[in-house]
C-alpha positions in Angstrom: 0.0 0.0 0.0 2.9 2.4 0.8 4.4 1.7 -2.6 1.1 2.7 -4.2 1.1 6.1 -2.4 4.7 6.8 -3.3 4.0 6.0 -7.0 0.8 8.1 -7.0 2.7 11.1 -5.4 5.4 10.7 -8.0 2.9 10.7 -10.9 1.1 13.8 -9.5 4.4 15.7 -9.0 5.6 14.8 -12.5 2.3 15.9 -14.0 2.3 19.2 -12.1 5.9 19.8 -13.1 5.3 19.1 -16.8 2.2 21.4 -16.8 4.2 24.2 -15.1 7.2 23.8 -17.5 4.9 24.0 -20.5 3.2 27.1 -19.1 6.7 28.6 -18.3 8.0 27.9 -21.8 5.0 29.6 -23.5 5.6 32.8 -21.3 9.4 32.8 -21.6 10.7 36.1 -23.0 14.5 36.1 -22.9 16.8 37.6 -25.6 18.5 35.3 -28.0 22.2 36.2 -27.6 24.1 37.4 -24.6 27.8 38.1 -23.8 29.1 37.7 -20.3 32.3 39.2 -18.8 33.4 37.8 -15.5 36.1 37.7 -12.8 36.5 35.3 -10.0 38.6 33.7 -7.3 40.4 30.5 -8.3 41.6 27.9 -5.7 43.8 25.0 -6.6 41.9 21.8 -6.0 44.6 19.1 -5.8 47.5 18.7 -3.5 50.6 17.7 -5.2 53.2 15.7 -3.3 56.2 18.1 -3.6 54.1 21.3 -3.3 52.7 22.7 -0.1 50.1 25.5 0.2 48.4 27.0 -2.8 47.3 30.6 -2.8 44.1 31.9 -4.3 44.4 33.3 -7.7 42.2 35.1 -10.2 40.3 34.0 -13.2 39.0 36.3 -15.9 36.5 35.0 -18.4 34.3 35.9 -21.4 31.4 33.9 -22.7 29.0 34.2 -25.6 25.7 32.3 -25.3 22.7 31.6 -27.5 19.4 31.2 -25.6 17.0 28.8 -27.4 13.5 30.3 -27.6 11.4 27.2 -26.8 13.6 25.5 -24.2 15.3 26.7 -21.0 18.7 25.7 -22.6 21.5 27.8 -23.8 24.8 27.0 -25.6 27.9 29.0 -26.0 31.6 29.4 -26.0 33.7 30.1 -22.9 37.2 31.6 -22.8 39.0 31.9 -19.5 42.4 33.0 -18.2 43.5 31.7 -14.8 46.5 32.1 -12.6 47.3 30.9 -9.0 50.4 30.1 -7.1 51.7 27.1 -5.2 54.6 27.1 -2.8 57.4 24.4 -2.8 59.7 23.7 0.2 63.2 23.0 -1.1 65.3 22.3 2.1 65.3 25.6 3.9 64.2 27.5 0.8 60.6 28.3 0.0 59.8 28.8 -3.7 56.6 30.1 -5.3 55.5 28.7 -8.7 52.8 30.3 -10.9 50.3 28.0 -12.6 48.7 29.8 -15.5 46.2 28.5 -18.0 43.9 29.5 -20.8 40.7 27.6 -21.5 38.4 27.5 -24.5 35.2 25.4 -24.1 31.8 24.8 -25.5 29.3 25.3 -22.7 25.6 24.7 -22.1 23.3 25.6 -19.2 19.8 24.5 -18.2 18.0 27.6 -16.7 15.3 27.4 -14.0 12.9 30.4 -13.7 14.6 32.2 -16.6 13.5 35.8 -17.1 12.6 36.4 -13.4 14.3 38.4 -10.8 16.5 35.4 -9.8 17.0 32.4 -12.0 19.1 29.3 -11.2 21.2 27.4 -13.7 23.3 24.2 -13.9 25.6 23.5 -16.8 28.8 22.0 -18.1 31.5 22.8 -20.5 34.1 20.8 -22.5 37.1 21.9 -24.5 40.9 22.5 -24.3 43.2 24.2 -21.9 46.8 25.4 -22.4 48.9 25.1 -19.3 51.9 27.4 -19.0 54.0 26.5 -16.0 57.2 27.8 -14.5 57.6 24.7 -12.4 58.7 21.2 -13.3 55.7 19.7 -11.5 53.9 19.0 -14.7 54.3 19.7 -18.4 53.2 22.7 -20.3 50.9 22.1 -23.2 47.3 21.3 -24.3 45.0 19.2 -22.2 41.3 18.3 -22.5 39.2 20.3 -20.0 35.8 19.6 -18.5 33.8 22.0 -16.3 30.6 21.4 -14.3 29.0 24.5 -12.9 26.0 25.9 -11.0 24.9 29.4 -10.3 22.3 32.1 -10.0 21.5 35.0 -12.4 20.1 38.1 -10.7 18.0 40.7 -12.5 18.7 38.9 -15.9 22.3 40.3 -15.9 24.4 39.6 -12.8 25.6 36.0 -12.7 27.2 34.3 -9.7 28.8 31.0 -10.6 30.6 28.2 -8.9 32.6 26.0 -11.4 35.1 23.2 -11.1 37.6 22.9 -13.9 39.1 19.4 -14.5 42.1 19.1 -16.7 45.8 18.6 -16.0 46.2 17.5 -12.3 48.3 20.5 -11.1 45.8 22.9 -12.6 42.4 21.6 -11.5 40.7 24.4 -9.7 37.5 25.7 -8.2 36.3 29.1 -9.3 33.7 31.4 -7.7 33.0 34.2 -10.1 30.8 37.2 -10.7 29.9 38.2 -14.2 27.7 40.7 -16.0 25.7 39.6 -19.0 25.0 42.1 -21.8 22.0 41.2 -24.0 19.8 38.3 -23.0 17.6 39.7 -20.3 13.9 40.1 -21.0 12.6 41.1 -24.4 
């Protein structure tokens, strides 16, 4: 009997969600193209055996997105520049090493409550990253890059995003960024 009520509750919830989504999509009025410029704090995610502490760095990014008119999806291109520092203990000597990278990715987001005062989004990106290291910890060069992300867009323009960028082990990092989107918004 309990299983019956759980299934019935699931069917009712799914039906209500579907009806709400269809109503939402018919009312959606968001511009087709938007450009976002952002800046954020980057924190090294992995500890590397011969490196100690890592210092927070900065990431600057630009993104162009296309908002599909009949779905809460968007797709775009993300370009980011990131730099953070790790320290290395060499005997009595402490050395700092910069970890710099540039990323180019195709990204996509699923938007909840788009066009309202606050809308949530979850998304992902995939592409390539170029690592430029001044340390011998890893090699400089191209690597595949993957980025899951989640965030909130306020007033259709200010985006606060948390993203994790997976690529070369020494460069994996978490980013908390704030961006401003030009275009998009409500029509």
